[in-house]
mmCIF file of C-alpha atoms in Angstrom:
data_model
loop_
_atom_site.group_PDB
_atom_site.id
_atom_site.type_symbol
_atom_site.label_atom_id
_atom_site.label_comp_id
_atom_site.label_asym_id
_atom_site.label_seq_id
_atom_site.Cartn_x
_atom_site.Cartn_y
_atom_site.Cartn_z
ATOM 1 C CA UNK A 25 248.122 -25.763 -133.464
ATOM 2 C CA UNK A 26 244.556 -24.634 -133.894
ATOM 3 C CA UNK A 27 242.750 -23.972 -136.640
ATOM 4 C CA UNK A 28 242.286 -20.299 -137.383
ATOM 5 C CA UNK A 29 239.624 -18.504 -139.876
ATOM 6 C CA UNK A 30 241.975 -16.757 -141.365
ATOM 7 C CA UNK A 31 243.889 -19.798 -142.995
ATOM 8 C CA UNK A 32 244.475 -19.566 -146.704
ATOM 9 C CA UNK A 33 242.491 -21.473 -149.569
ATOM 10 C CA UNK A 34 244.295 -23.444 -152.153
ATOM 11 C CA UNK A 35 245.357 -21.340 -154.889
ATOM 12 C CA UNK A 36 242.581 -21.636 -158.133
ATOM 13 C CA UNK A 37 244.049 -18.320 -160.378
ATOM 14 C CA UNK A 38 247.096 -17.556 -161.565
ATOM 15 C CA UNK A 39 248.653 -15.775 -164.568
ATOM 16 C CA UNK A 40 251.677 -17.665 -165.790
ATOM 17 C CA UNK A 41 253.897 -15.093 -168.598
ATOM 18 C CA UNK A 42 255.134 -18.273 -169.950
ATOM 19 C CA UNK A 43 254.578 -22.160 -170.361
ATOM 20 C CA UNK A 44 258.210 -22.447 -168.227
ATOM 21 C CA UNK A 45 257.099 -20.715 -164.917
ATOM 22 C CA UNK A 46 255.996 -23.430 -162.868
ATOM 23 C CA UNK A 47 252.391 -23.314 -161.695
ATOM 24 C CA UNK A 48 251.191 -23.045 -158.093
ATOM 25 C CA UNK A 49 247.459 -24.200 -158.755
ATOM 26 C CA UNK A 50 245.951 -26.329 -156.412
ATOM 27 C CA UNK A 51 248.744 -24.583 -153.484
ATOM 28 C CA UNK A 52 247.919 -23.839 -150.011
ATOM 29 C CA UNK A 53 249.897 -21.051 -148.254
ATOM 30 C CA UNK A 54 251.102 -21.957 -144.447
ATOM 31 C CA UNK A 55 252.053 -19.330 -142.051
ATOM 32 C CA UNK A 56 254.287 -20.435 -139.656
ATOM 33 C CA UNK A 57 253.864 -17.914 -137.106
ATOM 34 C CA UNK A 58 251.287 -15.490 -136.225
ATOM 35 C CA UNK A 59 253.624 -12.843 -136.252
ATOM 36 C CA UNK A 60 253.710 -13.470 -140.291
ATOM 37 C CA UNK A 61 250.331 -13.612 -140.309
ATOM 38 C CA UNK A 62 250.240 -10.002 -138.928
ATOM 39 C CA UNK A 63 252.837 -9.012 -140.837
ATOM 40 C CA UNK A 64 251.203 -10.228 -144.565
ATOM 41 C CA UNK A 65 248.146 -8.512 -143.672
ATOM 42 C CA UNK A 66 249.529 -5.503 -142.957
ATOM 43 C CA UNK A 67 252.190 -4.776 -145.022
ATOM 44 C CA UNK A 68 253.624 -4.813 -148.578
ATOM 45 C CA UNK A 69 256.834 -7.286 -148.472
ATOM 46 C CA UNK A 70 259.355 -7.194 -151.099
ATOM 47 C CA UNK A 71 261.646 -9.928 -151.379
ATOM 48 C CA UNK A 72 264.920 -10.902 -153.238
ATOM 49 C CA UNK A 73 265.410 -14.186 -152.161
ATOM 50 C CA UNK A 74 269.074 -14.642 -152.202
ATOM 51 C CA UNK A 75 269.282 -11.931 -149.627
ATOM 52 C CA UNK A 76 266.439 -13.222 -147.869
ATOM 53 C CA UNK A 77 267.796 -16.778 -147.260
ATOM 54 C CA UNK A 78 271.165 -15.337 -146.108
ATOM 55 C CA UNK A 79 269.286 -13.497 -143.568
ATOM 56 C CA UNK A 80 267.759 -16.833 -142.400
ATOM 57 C CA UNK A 81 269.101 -18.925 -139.039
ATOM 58 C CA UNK A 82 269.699 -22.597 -140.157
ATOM 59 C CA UNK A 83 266.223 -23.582 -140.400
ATOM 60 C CA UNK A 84 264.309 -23.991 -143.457
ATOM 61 C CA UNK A 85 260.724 -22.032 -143.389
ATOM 62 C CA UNK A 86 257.768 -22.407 -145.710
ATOM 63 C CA UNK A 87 258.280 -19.522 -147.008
ATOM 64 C CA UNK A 88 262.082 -20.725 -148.270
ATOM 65 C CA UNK A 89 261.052 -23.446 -149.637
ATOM 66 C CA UNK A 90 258.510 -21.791 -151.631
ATOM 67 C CA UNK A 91 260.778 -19.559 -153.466
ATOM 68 C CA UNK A 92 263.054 -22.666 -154.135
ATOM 69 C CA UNK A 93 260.545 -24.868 -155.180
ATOM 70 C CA UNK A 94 259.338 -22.618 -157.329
ATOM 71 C CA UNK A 95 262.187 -20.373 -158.645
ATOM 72 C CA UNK A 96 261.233 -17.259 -157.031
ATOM 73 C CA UNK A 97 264.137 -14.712 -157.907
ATOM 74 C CA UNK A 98 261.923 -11.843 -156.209
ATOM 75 C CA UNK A 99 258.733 -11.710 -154.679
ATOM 76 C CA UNK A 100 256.107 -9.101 -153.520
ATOM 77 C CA UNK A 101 252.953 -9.425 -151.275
ATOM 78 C CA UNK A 102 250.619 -6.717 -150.842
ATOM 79 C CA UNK A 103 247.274 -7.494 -148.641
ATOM 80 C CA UNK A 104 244.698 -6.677 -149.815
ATOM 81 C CA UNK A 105 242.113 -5.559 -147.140
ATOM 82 C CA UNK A 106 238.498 -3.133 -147.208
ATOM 83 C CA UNK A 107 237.362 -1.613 -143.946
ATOM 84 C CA UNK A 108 239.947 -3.742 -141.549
ATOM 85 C CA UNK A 109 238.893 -6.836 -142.692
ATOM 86 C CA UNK A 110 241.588 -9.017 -144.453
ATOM 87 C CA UNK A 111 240.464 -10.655 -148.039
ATOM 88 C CA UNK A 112 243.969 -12.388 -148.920
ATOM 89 C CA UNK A 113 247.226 -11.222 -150.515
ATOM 90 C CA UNK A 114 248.373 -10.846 -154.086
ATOM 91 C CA UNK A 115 251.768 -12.416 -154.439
ATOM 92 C CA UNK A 116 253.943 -10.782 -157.272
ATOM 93 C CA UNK A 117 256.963 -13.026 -158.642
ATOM 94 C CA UNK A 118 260.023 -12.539 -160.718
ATOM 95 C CA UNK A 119 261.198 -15.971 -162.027
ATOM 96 C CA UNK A 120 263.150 -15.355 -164.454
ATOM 97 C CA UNK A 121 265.776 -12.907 -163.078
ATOM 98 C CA UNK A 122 266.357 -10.463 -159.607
ATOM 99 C CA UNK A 123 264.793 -7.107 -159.937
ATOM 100 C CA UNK A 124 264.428 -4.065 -157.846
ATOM 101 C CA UNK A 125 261.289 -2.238 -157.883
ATOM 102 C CA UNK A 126 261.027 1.043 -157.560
ATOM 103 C CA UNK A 127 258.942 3.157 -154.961
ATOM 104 C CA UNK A 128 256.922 4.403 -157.151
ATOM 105 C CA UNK A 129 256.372 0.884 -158.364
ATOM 106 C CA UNK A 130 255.081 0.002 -155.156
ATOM 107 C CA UNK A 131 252.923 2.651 -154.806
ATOM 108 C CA UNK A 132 251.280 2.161 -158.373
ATOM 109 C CA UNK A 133 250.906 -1.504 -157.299
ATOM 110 C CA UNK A 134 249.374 -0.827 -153.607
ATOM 111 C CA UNK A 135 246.890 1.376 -155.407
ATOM 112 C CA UNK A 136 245.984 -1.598 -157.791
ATOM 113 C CA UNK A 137 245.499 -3.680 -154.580
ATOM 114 C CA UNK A 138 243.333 -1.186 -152.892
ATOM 115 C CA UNK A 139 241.060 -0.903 -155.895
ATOM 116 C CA UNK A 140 241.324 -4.358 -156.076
ATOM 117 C CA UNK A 141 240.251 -5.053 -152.227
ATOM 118 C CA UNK A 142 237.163 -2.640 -152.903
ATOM 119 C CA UNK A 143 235.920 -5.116 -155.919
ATOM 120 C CA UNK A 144 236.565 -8.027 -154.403
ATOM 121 C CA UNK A 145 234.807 -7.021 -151.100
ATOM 122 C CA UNK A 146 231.751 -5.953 -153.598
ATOM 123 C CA UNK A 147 231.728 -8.876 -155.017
ATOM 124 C CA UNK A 148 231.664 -11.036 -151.583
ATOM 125 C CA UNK A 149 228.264 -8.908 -150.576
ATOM 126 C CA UNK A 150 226.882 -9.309 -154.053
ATOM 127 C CA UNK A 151 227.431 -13.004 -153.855
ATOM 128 C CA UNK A 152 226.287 -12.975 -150.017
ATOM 129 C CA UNK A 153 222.871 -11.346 -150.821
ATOM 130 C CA UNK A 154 222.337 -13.161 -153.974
ATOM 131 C CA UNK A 155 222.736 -16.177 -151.489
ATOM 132 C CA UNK A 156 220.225 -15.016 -148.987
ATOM 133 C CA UNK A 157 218.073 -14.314 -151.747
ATOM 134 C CA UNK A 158 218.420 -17.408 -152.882
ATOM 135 C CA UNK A 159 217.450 -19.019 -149.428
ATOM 136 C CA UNK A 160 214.746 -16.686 -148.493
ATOM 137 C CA UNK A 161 213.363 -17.988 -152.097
ATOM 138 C CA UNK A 162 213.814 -21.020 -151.154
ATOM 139 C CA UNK A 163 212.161 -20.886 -147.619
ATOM 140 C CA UNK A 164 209.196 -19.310 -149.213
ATOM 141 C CA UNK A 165 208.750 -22.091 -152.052
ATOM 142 C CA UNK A 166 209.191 -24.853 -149.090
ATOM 143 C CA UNK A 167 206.598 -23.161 -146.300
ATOM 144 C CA UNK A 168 204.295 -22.802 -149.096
ATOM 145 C CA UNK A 169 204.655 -26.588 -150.251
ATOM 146 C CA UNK A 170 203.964 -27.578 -146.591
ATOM 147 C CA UNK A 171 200.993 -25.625 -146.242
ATOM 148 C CA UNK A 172 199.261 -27.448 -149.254
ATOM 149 C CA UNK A 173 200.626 -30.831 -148.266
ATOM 150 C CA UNK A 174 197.776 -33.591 -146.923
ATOM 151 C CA UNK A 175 199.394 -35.579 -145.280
ATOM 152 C CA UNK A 176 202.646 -36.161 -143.205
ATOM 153 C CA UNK A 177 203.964 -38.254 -145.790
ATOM 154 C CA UNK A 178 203.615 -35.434 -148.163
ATOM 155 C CA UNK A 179 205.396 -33.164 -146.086
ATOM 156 C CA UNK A 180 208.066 -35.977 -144.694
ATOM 157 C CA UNK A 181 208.429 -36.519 -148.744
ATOM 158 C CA UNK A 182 208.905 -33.148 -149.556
ATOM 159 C CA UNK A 183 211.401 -32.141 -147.058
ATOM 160 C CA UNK A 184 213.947 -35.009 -147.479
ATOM 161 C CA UNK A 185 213.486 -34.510 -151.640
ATOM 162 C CA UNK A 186 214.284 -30.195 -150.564
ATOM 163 C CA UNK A 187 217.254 -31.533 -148.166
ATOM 164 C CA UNK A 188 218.694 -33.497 -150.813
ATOM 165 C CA UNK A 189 218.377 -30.835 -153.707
ATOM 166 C CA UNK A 190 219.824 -27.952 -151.886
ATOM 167 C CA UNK A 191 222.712 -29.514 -149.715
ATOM 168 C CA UNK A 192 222.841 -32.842 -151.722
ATOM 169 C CA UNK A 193 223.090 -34.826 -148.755
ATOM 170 C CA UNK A 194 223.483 -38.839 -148.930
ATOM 171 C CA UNK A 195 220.698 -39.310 -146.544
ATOM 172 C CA UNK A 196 218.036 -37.401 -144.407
ATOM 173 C CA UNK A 197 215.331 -39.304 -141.868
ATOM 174 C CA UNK A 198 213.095 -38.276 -139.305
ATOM 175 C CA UNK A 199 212.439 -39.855 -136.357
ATOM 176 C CA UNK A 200 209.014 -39.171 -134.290
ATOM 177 C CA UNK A 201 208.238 -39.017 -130.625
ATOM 178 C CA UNK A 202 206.405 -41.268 -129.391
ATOM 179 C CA UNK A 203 203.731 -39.752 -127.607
ATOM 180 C CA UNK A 204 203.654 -36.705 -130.966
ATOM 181 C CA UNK A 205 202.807 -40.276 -132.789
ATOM 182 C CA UNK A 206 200.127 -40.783 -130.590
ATOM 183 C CA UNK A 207 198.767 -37.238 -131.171
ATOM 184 C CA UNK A 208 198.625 -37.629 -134.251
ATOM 185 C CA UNK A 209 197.056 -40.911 -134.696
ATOM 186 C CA UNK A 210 194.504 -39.284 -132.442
ATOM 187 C CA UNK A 211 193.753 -36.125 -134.053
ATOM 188 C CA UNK A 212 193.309 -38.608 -137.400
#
């Protein structure tokens, strides 16, 4: 199978009501089919689990062994999505007993999400223009460097000590062409 942009990130919050629900840091979903995929980032999915596995033919999903492995009695998911484009899904669960929730439950919580999607996709193009920013700074600081440099070594120096600082690479080299060389042993 592929890999798809859409897969999901290890889990890195959480809120735990007590020191006995088991935590899911460090957890990365799996969808099985793309037909959950679809269906997770469309629609809210409520969940009893009991019910749920009855429903099941004899195999064992992800999905199933998620809510055994970690004592899910009832779960929700609710996308959460801004302008067609899918951010994730907040996962809801009930460990401790089975519960129904109500419509209006539902409702109260898909409004939560949608609020929810809106700051999260703000915060994405905050954090994606603070990064350009940051790079356009960045670009400006190195051209200017390499104007003022006086020799190739300078600018050779300069560039593998920029590499290193912004993507902290292991190593960076450069390797001339030959008859460039030449050039520029002539224009010397």
């Amino acid at each position: 199978r592929g890999k798809r942009n859409d897969e999901f990130l290890p889990v890195t919050e959480e809120y735990l009501s007590s020191p006995d629900v088991k935590s899911i840091l460090g957890f990365r979903p799996e969808i099985e089919t793309e037909e959950e995929l679809e269906k997770l980032k469309t629609q809210a999915l409520i969940m009893n689990y009991e019910d749920w596995i009855k429903e099941l033919p004899g195999e064992k999903t992800n999905a199933a062994e998620f809510f055994k492995t970690y004592n899910v009695k009832t779960g929700v998911s609710i996308p959460l999505s801004y302008s067609g484009e899918f951010l994730g899904v907040l996962i809801i669960n009930y460990t401790q007993y089975f519960t129904t929730i109500s419509h209006d439950d539902m409702k109260f919580i898909k409004t939560m999400t949608d609020q929810t999607s809106i700051g999260l996709y703000q915060a994405i193009l905050f954090e994606t223009i603070q990064k350009a920013a940051e790079r356009e700074r960045i670009l400006r600081e190195f051209t200017s460097e390499i104007k003022i440099s006086q020799s190739l070594d300078e600018v050779y120096n300069y560039i593998h000590y920029k590499l290193a600082d912004i993507f902290n690479i292991d190593r960076s080299i450069f390797v001339e062409v030959q008859h460039y060389a030449e050039e520029i042993g002539f224009i010397k």
